[in-house]
GROMACS .gro file of C-alpha atoms in nm:
model
  400
    1UNK     CA    1 -10.206  -0.462   6.608
    2UNK     CA    2 -10.134  -0.700   6.883
    3UNK     CA    3 -10.148  -0.560   7.240
    4UNK     CA    4  -9.838  -0.782   7.294
    5UNK     CA    5  -9.516  -0.659   7.148
    6UNK     CA    6  -9.374  -0.904   6.914
    7UNK     CA    7  -9.696  -1.132   6.850
    8UNK     CA    8  -9.857  -1.091   6.524
    9UNK     CA    9 -10.240  -1.120   6.527
   10UNK     CA   10 -10.351  -1.451   6.305
   11UNK     CA   11 -10.625  -1.372   6.105
   12UNK     CA   12 -10.997  -1.505   6.185
   13UNK     CA   13 -11.062  -1.832   5.956
   14UNK     CA   14 -11.358  -1.819   5.753
   15UNK     CA   15 -11.513  -2.089   5.895
   16UNK     CA   16 -11.536  -1.905   6.224
   17UNK     CA   17 -11.660  -1.626   6.047
   18UNK     CA   18 -11.942  -1.806   5.906
   19UNK     CA   19 -12.047  -1.949   6.217
   20UNK     CA   20 -12.045  -1.614   6.373
   21UNK     CA   21 -12.268  -1.497   6.085
   22UNK     CA   22 -12.501  -1.762   6.137
   23UNK     CA   23 -12.570  -1.711   6.479
   24UNK     CA   24 -12.587  -1.327   6.425
   25UNK     CA   25 -12.838  -1.402   6.140
   26UNK     CA   26 -13.034  -1.589   6.354
   27UNK     CA   27 -13.061  -1.371   6.656
   28UNK     CA   28 -13.168  -1.089   6.392
   29UNK     CA   29 -13.439  -1.290   6.202
   30UNK     CA   30 -13.576  -1.399   6.533
   31UNK     CA   31 -13.571  -1.051   6.673
   32UNK     CA   32 -13.733  -0.893   6.348
   33UNK     CA   33 -14.003  -1.178   6.376
   34UNK     CA   34 -14.082  -1.077   6.736
   35UNK     CA   35 -14.114  -0.713   6.662
   36UNK     CA   36 -14.288  -0.711   6.335
   37UNK     CA   37 -14.529  -1.022   6.332
   38UNK     CA   38 -14.501  -1.081   6.730
   39UNK     CA   39 -14.686  -0.728   6.766
   40UNK     CA   40 -14.952  -0.759   6.549
   41UNK     CA   41 -15.292  -0.881   6.618
   42UNK     CA   42 -15.294  -1.269   6.487
   43UNK     CA   43 -15.628  -1.286   6.294
   44UNK     CA   44 -15.823  -1.609   6.392
   45UNK     CA   45 -15.721  -1.798   6.056
   46UNK     CA   46 -15.353  -1.791   6.178
   47UNK     CA   47 -15.143  -1.941   6.433
   48UNK     CA   48 -14.989  -1.699   6.718
   49UNK     CA   49 -14.607  -1.721   6.724
   50UNK     CA   50 -14.481  -1.941   6.974
   51UNK     CA   51 -14.177  -2.153   7.057
   52UNK     CA   52 -14.198  -2.354   6.738
   53UNK     CA   53 -14.237  -2.041   6.528
   54UNK     CA   54 -13.914  -1.877   6.670
   55UNK     CA   55 -13.732  -2.223   6.640
   56UNK     CA   56 -13.810  -2.224   6.269
   57UNK     CA   57 -13.688  -1.872   6.234
   58UNK     CA   58 -13.381  -1.944   6.411
   59UNK     CA   59 -13.327  -2.242   6.217
   60UNK     CA   60 -13.319  -2.035   5.848
   61UNK     CA   61 -13.078  -1.806   6.025
   62UNK     CA   62 -12.846  -2.032   6.185
   63UNK     CA   63 -12.813  -2.214   5.828
   64UNK     CA   64 -12.665  -1.879   5.672
   65UNK     CA   65 -12.346  -2.037   5.854
   66UNK     CA   66 -12.272  -2.281   5.541
   67UNK     CA   67 -12.340  -2.036   5.267
   68UNK     CA   68 -11.956  -2.040   5.178
   69UNK     CA   69 -11.937  -2.375   5.245
   70UNK     CA   70 -12.199  -2.543   5.068
   71UNK     CA   71 -12.461  -2.286   4.928
   72UNK     CA   72 -12.712  -2.500   4.803
   73UNK     CA   73 -12.749  -2.694   5.097
   74UNK     CA   74 -12.766  -2.349   5.271
   75UNK     CA   75 -13.097  -2.280   5.040
   76UNK     CA   76 -13.226  -2.610   5.113
   77UNK     CA   77 -13.178  -2.574   5.496
   78UNK     CA   78 -13.332  -2.218   5.488
   79UNK     CA   79 -13.608  -2.322   5.248
   80UNK     CA   80 -13.728  -2.616   5.468
   81UNK     CA   81 -13.799  -2.421   5.783
   82UNK     CA   82 -13.972  -2.153   5.582
   83UNK     CA   83 -14.181  -2.390   5.427
   84UNK     CA   84 -14.244  -2.545   5.761
   85UNK     CA   85 -14.333  -2.168   5.928
   86UNK     CA   86 -14.608  -2.126   5.623
   87UNK     CA   87 -14.773  -2.468   5.667
   88UNK     CA   88 -14.798  -2.411   6.040
   89UNK     CA   89 -15.009  -2.084   5.941
   90UNK     CA   90 -14.802  -1.839   6.156
   91UNK     CA   91 -14.833  -1.466   6.059
   92UNK     CA   92 -14.612  -1.297   5.793
   93UNK     CA   93 -14.286  -1.151   5.901
   94UNK     CA   94 -13.927  -1.162   5.789
   95UNK     CA   95 -13.926  -1.534   5.812
   96UNK     CA   96 -13.833  -1.602   5.438
   97UNK     CA   97 -13.525  -1.344   5.462
   98UNK     CA   98 -13.273  -1.613   5.541
   99UNK     CA   99 -13.393  -1.752   5.177
  100UNK     CA  100 -13.325  -1.436   5.014
  101UNK     CA  101 -12.959  -1.398   5.164
  102UNK     CA  102 -12.890  -1.811   5.074
  103UNK     CA  103 -12.990  -1.694   4.727
  104UNK     CA  104 -12.780  -1.364   4.730
  105UNK     CA  105 -12.484  -1.559   4.836
  106UNK     CA  106 -12.531  -1.822   4.541
  107UNK     CA  107 -12.537  -1.500   4.298
  108UNK     CA  108 -12.236  -1.359   4.471
  109UNK     CA  109 -12.049  -1.689   4.320
  110UNK     CA  110 -12.176  -1.623   3.975
  111UNK     CA  111 -12.445  -1.897   3.988
  112UNK     CA  112 -12.696  -1.684   3.791
  113UNK     CA  113 -12.902  -1.939   3.618
  114UNK     CA  114 -12.918  -2.161   3.955
  115UNK     CA  115 -13.044  -1.886   4.141
  116UNK     CA  116 -13.332  -1.824   3.882
  117UNK     CA  117 -13.445  -2.176   3.904
  118UNK     CA  118 -13.417  -2.184   4.258
  119UNK     CA  119 -13.608  -1.834   4.306
  120UNK     CA  120 -13.886  -1.976   4.114
  121UNK     CA  121 -13.900  -2.316   4.303
  122UNK     CA  122 -13.895  -2.110   4.679
  123UNK     CA  123 -14.172  -1.880   4.542
  124UNK     CA  124 -14.399  -2.179   4.409
  125UNK     CA  125 -14.349  -2.367   4.727
  126UNK     CA  126 -14.425  -2.085   4.989
  127UNK     CA  127 -14.675  -1.942   4.792
  128UNK     CA  128 -14.868  -2.330   4.756
  129UNK     CA  129 -14.780  -2.399   5.085
  130UNK     CA  130 -14.954  -2.093   5.252
  131UNK     CA  131 -15.243  -2.102   5.001
  132UNK     CA  132 -15.295  -2.495   5.125
  133UNK     CA  133 -15.274  -2.421   5.497
  134UNK     CA  134 -15.474  -2.104   5.544
  135UNK     CA  135 -15.706  -2.121   5.223
  136UNK     CA  136 -15.915  -1.836   5.377
  137UNK     CA  137 -15.665  -1.631   5.561
  138UNK     CA  138 -15.490  -1.309   5.463
  139UNK     CA  139 -15.181  -1.317   5.228
  140UNK     CA  140 -14.832  -1.256   5.378
  141UNK     CA  141 -14.695  -0.944   5.215
  142UNK     CA  142 -14.359  -1.086   5.203
  143UNK     CA  143 -14.461  -1.360   4.984
  144UNK     CA  144 -14.613  -1.100   4.772
  145UNK     CA  145 -14.308  -0.938   4.762
  146UNK     CA  146 -14.100  -1.234   4.741
  147UNK     CA  147 -14.029  -1.248   4.362
  148UNK     CA  148 -13.903  -0.872   4.391
  149UNK     CA  149 -13.678  -0.957   4.671
  150UNK     CA  150 -13.505  -1.254   4.438
  151UNK     CA  151 -13.469  -1.016   4.138
  152UNK     CA  152 -13.276  -0.765   4.397
  153UNK     CA  153 -13.106  -1.038   4.537
  154UNK     CA  154 -12.980  -1.187   4.213
  155UNK     CA  155 -12.891  -0.818   4.088
  156UNK     CA  156 -12.681  -0.771   4.393
  157UNK     CA  157 -12.502  -1.065   4.395
  158UNK     CA  158 -12.414  -1.044   4.027
  159UNK     CA  159 -12.253  -0.702   4.095
  160UNK     CA  160 -12.042  -0.855   4.373
  161UNK     CA  161 -11.964  -1.138   4.130
  162UNK     CA  162 -11.853  -0.939   3.879
  163UNK     CA  163 -11.632  -0.697   4.078
  164UNK     CA  164 -11.471  -1.016   4.236
  165UNK     CA  165 -11.407  -1.142   3.869
  166UNK     CA  166 -11.237  -0.799   3.798
  167UNK     CA  167 -11.024  -0.821   4.090
  168UNK     CA  168 -10.952  -1.197   4.025
  169UNK     CA  169 -10.868  -1.119   3.656
  170UNK     CA  170 -10.641  -0.818   3.782
  171UNK     CA  171 -10.473  -1.066   4.051
  172UNK     CA  172 -10.411  -1.301   3.758
  173UNK     CA  173 -10.260  -1.033   3.529
  174UNK     CA  174 -10.037  -0.925   3.819
  175UNK     CA  175  -9.922  -1.262   3.875
  176UNK     CA  176  -9.866  -1.347   3.510
  177UNK     CA  177  -9.663  -1.008   3.462
  178UNK     CA  178  -9.449  -1.089   3.760
  179UNK     CA  179  -9.363  -1.453   3.670
  180UNK     CA  180  -9.267  -1.274   3.316
  181UNK     CA  181  -9.085  -0.999   3.494
  182UNK     CA  182  -8.902  -1.318   3.656
  183UNK     CA  183  -8.829  -1.471   3.352
  184UNK     CA  184  -8.704  -1.194   3.163
  185UNK     CA  185  -8.472  -1.128   3.510
  186UNK     CA  186  -8.348  -1.491   3.452
  187UNK     CA  187  -8.297  -1.484   3.105
  188UNK     CA  188  -8.101  -1.187   3.100
  189UNK     CA  189  -7.886  -1.329   3.407
  190UNK     CA  190  -7.823  -1.635   3.204
  191UNK     CA  191  -7.737  -1.438   2.896
  192UNK     CA  192  -7.492  -1.218   3.102
  193UNK     CA  193  -7.349  -1.539   3.268
  194UNK     CA  194  -7.299  -1.693   2.924
  195UNK     CA  195  -7.124  -1.352   2.761
  196UNK     CA  196  -6.896  -1.381   3.065
  197UNK     CA  197  -6.814  -1.720   3.000
  198UNK     CA  198  -6.747  -1.638   2.646
  199UNK     CA  199  -6.524  -1.364   2.750
  200UNK     CA  200  -6.325  -1.552   2.996
  201UNK     CA  201  -6.288  -1.867   2.745
  202UNK     CA  202  -6.189  -1.635   2.466
  203UNK     CA  203  -5.935  -1.446   2.655
  204UNK     CA  204  -5.795  -1.718   2.891
  205UNK     CA  205  -5.772  -1.987   2.640
  206UNK     CA  206  -5.618  -1.831   2.374
  207UNK     CA  207  -5.343  -1.650   2.587
  208UNK     CA  208  -5.298  -1.938   2.789
  209UNK     CA  209  -5.248  -2.143   2.482
  210UNK     CA  210  -4.972  -1.892   2.388
  211UNK     CA  211  -4.818  -1.927   2.702
  212UNK     CA  212  -4.818  -2.291   2.706
  213UNK     CA  213  -4.634  -2.302   2.382
  214UNK     CA  214  -4.369  -2.046   2.436
  215UNK     CA  215  -4.284  -2.198   2.783
  216UNK     CA  216  -4.268  -2.581   2.644
  217UNK     CA  217  -4.020  -2.408   2.396
  218UNK     CA  218  -3.818  -2.202   2.621
  219UNK     CA  219  -3.786  -2.535   2.832
  220UNK     CA  220  -3.626  -2.713   2.516
  221UNK     CA  221  -3.415  -2.426   2.424
  222UNK     CA  222  -3.256  -2.326   2.767
  223UNK     CA  223  -2.951  -2.536   2.753
  224UNK     CA  224  -2.908  -2.509   2.380
  225UNK     CA  225  -2.978  -2.201   2.226
  226UNK     CA  226  -3.056  -1.972   2.518
  227UNK     CA  227  -3.079  -1.672   2.281
  228UNK     CA  228  -3.393  -1.830   2.153
  229UNK     CA  229  -3.540  -1.910   2.514
  230UNK     CA  230  -3.498  -1.567   2.590
  231UNK     CA  231  -3.714  -1.476   2.334
  232UNK     CA  232  -3.952  -1.736   2.416
  233UNK     CA  233  -3.983  -1.593   2.766
  234UNK     CA  234  -4.006  -1.247   2.640
  235UNK     CA  235  -4.321  -1.358   2.437
  236UNK     CA  236  -4.451  -1.503   2.747
  237UNK     CA  237  -4.401  -1.163   2.934
  238UNK     CA  238  -4.588  -0.983   2.651
  239UNK     CA  239  -4.898  -1.261   2.615
  240UNK     CA  240  -4.902  -1.236   3.016
  241UNK     CA  241  -4.920  -0.856   3.010
  242UNK     CA  242  -5.213  -0.879   2.745
  243UNK     CA  243  -5.390  -1.133   2.941
  244UNK     CA  244  -5.424  -0.928   3.250
  245UNK     CA  245  -5.502  -0.619   3.030
  246UNK     CA  246  -5.797  -0.840   2.886
  247UNK     CA  247  -5.896  -0.959   3.241
  248UNK     CA  248  -5.886  -0.596   3.373
  249UNK     CA  249  -6.141  -0.502   3.075
  250UNK     CA  250  -6.384  -0.784   3.185
  251UNK     CA  251  -6.399  -0.695   3.542
  252UNK     CA  252  -6.443  -0.313   3.457
  253UNK     CA  253  -6.734  -0.432   3.268
  254UNK     CA  254  -6.852  -0.646   3.555
  255UNK     CA  255  -6.828  -0.347   3.799
  256UNK     CA  256  -7.001  -0.106   3.586
  257UNK     CA  257  -7.390  -0.051   3.659
  258UNK     CA  258  -7.658  -0.123   3.417
  259UNK     CA  259  -7.733   0.176   3.314
  260UNK     CA  260  -7.385   0.309   3.253
  261UNK     CA  261  -7.224   0.212   2.892
  262UNK     CA  262  -6.911   0.040   2.898
  263UNK     CA  263  -6.618   0.256   2.904
  264UNK     CA  264  -6.387  -0.019   2.796
  265UNK     CA  265  -6.338  -0.073   2.416
  266UNK     CA  266  -6.475  -0.416   2.321
  267UNK     CA  267  -6.214  -0.642   2.106
  268UNK     CA  268  -6.279  -0.665   1.731
  269UNK     CA  269  -6.125  -0.668   1.405
  270UNK     CA  270  -5.933  -0.381   1.447
  271UNK     CA  271  -5.701  -0.598   1.668
  272UNK     CA  272  -5.671  -0.862   1.429
  273UNK     CA  273  -5.339  -0.801   1.294
  274UNK     CA  274  -5.200  -0.780   1.677
  275UNK     CA  275  -5.404  -1.122   1.715
  276UNK     CA  276  -5.226  -1.287   1.408
  277UNK     CA  277  -4.852  -1.149   1.493
  278UNK     CA  278  -4.883  -1.307   1.835
  279UNK     CA  279  -5.010  -1.654   1.703
  280UNK     CA  280  -4.731  -1.634   1.455
  281UNK     CA  281  -4.462  -1.548   1.762
  282UNK     CA  282  -4.603  -1.846   1.938
  283UNK     CA  283  -4.496  -2.080   1.644
  284UNK     CA  284  -4.807  -2.087   1.439
  285UNK     CA  285  -4.778  -2.006   1.046
  286UNK     CA  286  -5.057  -1.775   1.007
  287UNK     CA  287  -5.140  -1.627   0.651
  288UNK     CA  288  -5.442  -1.350   0.663
  289UNK     CA  289  -5.663  -1.292   0.340
  290UNK     CA  290  -5.909  -1.022   0.280
  291UNK     CA  291  -6.160  -1.054   0.016
  292UNK     CA  292  -6.390  -0.773  -0.073
  293UNK     CA  293  -6.380  -0.401   0.038
  294UNK     CA  294  -6.353  -0.387   0.437
  295UNK     CA  295  -6.598  -0.139   0.584
  296UNK     CA  296  -6.727  -0.067   0.929
  297UNK     CA  297  -6.942  -0.355   1.094
  298UNK     CA  298  -7.184  -0.385   1.340
  299UNK     CA  299  -7.019  -0.394   1.713
  300UNK     CA  300  -7.182  -0.711   1.754
  301UNK     CA  301  -7.056  -0.859   1.442
  302UNK     CA  302  -6.739  -0.707   1.485
  303UNK     CA  303  -6.684  -0.878   1.831
  304UNK     CA  304  -6.829  -1.212   1.690
  305UNK     CA  305  -6.571  -1.251   1.403
  306UNK     CA  306  -6.269  -1.147   1.599
  307UNK     CA  307  -6.370  -1.399   1.884
  308UNK     CA  308  -6.423  -1.678   1.625
  309UNK     CA  309  -6.108  -1.626   1.471
  310UNK     CA  310  -5.941  -1.587   1.806
  311UNK     CA  311  -6.066  -1.930   1.892
  312UNK     CA  312  -6.010  -2.094   1.571
  313UNK     CA  313  -5.628  -1.988   1.598
  314UNK     CA  314  -5.598  -2.119   1.959
  315UNK     CA  315  -5.735  -2.460   1.849
  316UNK     CA  316  -5.513  -2.461   1.549
  317UNK     CA  317  -5.196  -2.388   1.830
  318UNK     CA  318  -5.330  -2.675   2.056
  319UNK     CA  319  -5.381  -2.933   1.795
  320UNK     CA  320  -5.245  -2.868   1.444
  321UNK     CA  321  -4.877  -2.935   1.528
  322UNK     CA  322  -4.772  -2.579   1.423
  323UNK     CA  323  -4.924  -2.647   1.049
  324UNK     CA  324  -4.984  -2.380   0.824
  325UNK     CA  325  -5.324  -2.189   0.912
  326UNK     CA  326  -5.524  -1.948   0.669
  327UNK     CA  327  -5.732  -1.716   0.830
  328UNK     CA  328  -5.989  -1.548   0.529
  329UNK     CA  329  -6.211  -1.257   0.566
  330UNK     CA  330  -6.458  -1.192   0.275
  331UNK     CA  331  -6.677  -0.900   0.308
  332UNK     CA  332  -6.986  -0.942   0.085
  333UNK     CA  333  -7.292  -0.712   0.039
  334UNK     CA  334  -7.487  -0.858   0.303
  335UNK     CA  335  -7.239  -1.094   0.491
  336UNK     CA  336  -6.929  -1.132   0.665
  337UNK     CA  337  -6.752  -1.475   0.596
  338UNK     CA  338  -6.506  -1.580   0.800
  339UNK     CA  339  -6.300  -1.886   0.748
  340UNK     CA  340  -5.996  -2.039   0.937
  341UNK     CA  341  -5.834  -2.357   0.779
  342UNK     CA  342  -5.534  -2.564   0.919
  343UNK     CA  343  -5.368  -2.815   0.733
  344UNK     CA  344  -5.237  -3.003   1.034
  345UNK     CA  345  -5.350  -3.334   1.199
  346UNK     CA  346  -5.534  -3.154   1.478
  347UNK     CA  347  -5.898  -3.320   1.352
  348UNK     CA  348  -5.740  -3.668   1.334
  349UNK     CA  349  -5.582  -3.641   1.648
  350UNK     CA  350  -5.922  -3.528   1.836
  351UNK     CA  351  -6.072  -3.814   1.659
  352UNK     CA  352  -5.834  -4.069   1.773
  353UNK     CA  353  -5.849  -3.949   2.144
  354UNK     CA  354  -5.464  -3.851   2.154
  355UNK     CA  355  -5.541  -3.468   2.177
  356UNK     CA  356  -5.528  -3.328   2.516
  357UNK     CA  357  -5.849  -3.331   2.694
  358UNK     CA  358  -6.056  -3.045   2.654
  359UNK     CA  359  -6.391  -2.897   2.771
  360UNK     CA  360  -6.566  -2.902   2.449
  361UNK     CA  361  -6.664  -2.531   2.489
  362UNK     CA  362  -6.461  -2.378   2.231
  363UNK     CA  363  -6.667  -2.470   1.918
  364UNK     CA  364  -7.003  -2.454   2.100
  365UNK     CA  365  -6.909  -2.080   2.203
  366UNK     CA  366  -6.836  -2.011   1.873
  367UNK     CA  367  -7.146  -2.142   1.711
  368UNK     CA  368  -7.342  -1.949   2.032
  369UNK     CA  369  -7.168  -1.642   1.896
  370UNK     CA  370  -7.252  -1.678   1.541
  371UNK     CA  371  -7.617  -1.776   1.647
  372UNK     CA  372  -7.663  -1.446   1.840
  373UNK     CA  373  -7.588  -1.245   1.568
  374UNK     CA  374  -7.836  -1.444   1.312
  375UNK     CA  375  -7.562  -1.628   1.157
  376UNK     CA  376  -7.440  -1.999   1.110
  377UNK     CA  377  -7.105  -2.143   1.190
  378UNK     CA  378  -6.947  -2.515   1.059
  379UNK     CA  379  -6.675  -2.658   1.180
  380UNK     CA  380  -6.520  -3.023   1.126
  381UNK     CA  381  -6.226  -3.203   0.958
  382UNK     CA  382  -6.140  -3.147   0.594
  383UNK     CA  383  -6.031  -3.399   0.336
  384UNK     CA  384  -5.628  -3.493   0.339
  385UNK     CA  385  -5.600  -3.368   0.700
  386UNK     CA  386  -5.656  -3.040   0.894
  387UNK     CA  387  -5.952  -2.883   1.023
  388UNK     CA  388  -6.206  -2.589   0.892
  389UNK     CA  389  -6.414  -2.327   1.074
  390UNK     CA  390  -6.635  -2.121   0.842
  391UNK     CA  391  -6.898  -1.824   0.984
  392UNK     CA  392  -7.158  -1.659   0.794
  393UNK     CA  393  -7.212  -1.358   0.977
  394UNK     CA  394  -7.523  -1.124   0.847
  395UNK     CA  395  -7.432  -0.774   0.832
  396UNK     CA  396  -7.798  -0.664   0.882
  397UNK     CA  397  -7.992  -0.607   1.207
  398UNK     CA  398  -8.104  -0.889   1.383
  399UNK     CA  399  -8.391  -0.827   1.596
  400UNK     CA  400  -8.413  -1.027   1.936
   0.00000   0.00000   0.00000
C-alpha cells in the first residue's frame, strides 16, 4: 500500500530488478571469495588474491543483471572472468558460481539442450585453463564439483520451466474459456435481438397492414356508405386492441428474468382461425385447407408455422390487390408443410418497382424461422401471376 492516500504504487520494472540482482550478485560472490579463499593459506604455486581477483569475481556477478534480457551473453560474460580468474592462478573459491547461475537462468527458460552444451564448454574451458596455468598446483574443489553443479542447475531450472509452462497453459486455457464465454454471450444476445426483431416485425407489420387497409376503406366509404365505414373503424379498433395485446406480451417476455419461464403464451396454430378471420375482415379472401391428421407440434415448429403464415398473409394483403389466397397445412409423418399462394399481381408489382417500398426483412425473417427449426422455405412468383410461399418444417427435434 502507498503511504500517500489515493496514490497507487507502480510495480518495479524488470530491468530495475535485474540491475539490483546483478549488484547483489557481485557483492555476494566477492564477499564469499573473501570469506573462503581469502582466508586460506595460499600455496606457493598459486597467486594471492588481489584487486584484480576481486574485480574479476565482481564482473562475473554483475553480469547476472543481463540474465533475463540476454541469457547467452550473460553466460559469456560470466565465463570470461572465470577463465581469466583460473588463468591468473588464483586459489579456488566461489568464483565460478555466476556461471552456474547463468546456466540455471537458461534452464529455467526451457533451454535444456543449450545448457548441456554450454555446461560442457565451461567445464572444459575452466579445467584446461587451470591445468595450463598451474600445472603442478593443487586442484580447485569447485572445479571438481563443477559438473555436479551444472546438473543441479539444469534440474532446478527445468522444474521452474515446467511450472512456468503449466502456469502459462492454465492462463491460456482461462483466456480461451473467457473468449468462448464472451462469444457465447454475444451469440445469445444476437439471437435474442433477432428473436425480438422477428416478434415485433410479425406483430406490427401484420396488424398495421390490416389497420391501413381498413382505414383506407373507411376514408373512401365515409360519405357514400357510412355503415360500411363504421364497420371498418370497428375493425381498426379490434386490430389495434390485438396489436396492443401482442406488444404487451412481448414486453412481458422482455421483463422476465433469464431463469423464469415465460408466462405469456406464444402464438401458434391454435390462433390460425382468428388470424384468417381477421385477414378476411380486412378484405382479403382467404381459404384455409388442412390436409393430413392434425396433431400437437413441437412449440418451436408451432410458432414458426404461425409466423410464416402471418407474414405471408401480410404480404398478400399489401401487394395482391385483395386476390384470393390459399393457406394449406399438410401434416406429414415427419414434417409440416406450409403453403400460402395468392392469385394477385403482387410479384409483378414488386418486380416492376410499383409496389410500396418495404424493408425486405419479411421473407428473410420467414426463412430464418424455417432454418431455426431445421426446415427450408422457398418464396417467389408463380406462373400466371401471384406469389407462393412454401415452408417444410421437420417435426423432429433439431439439436443446436
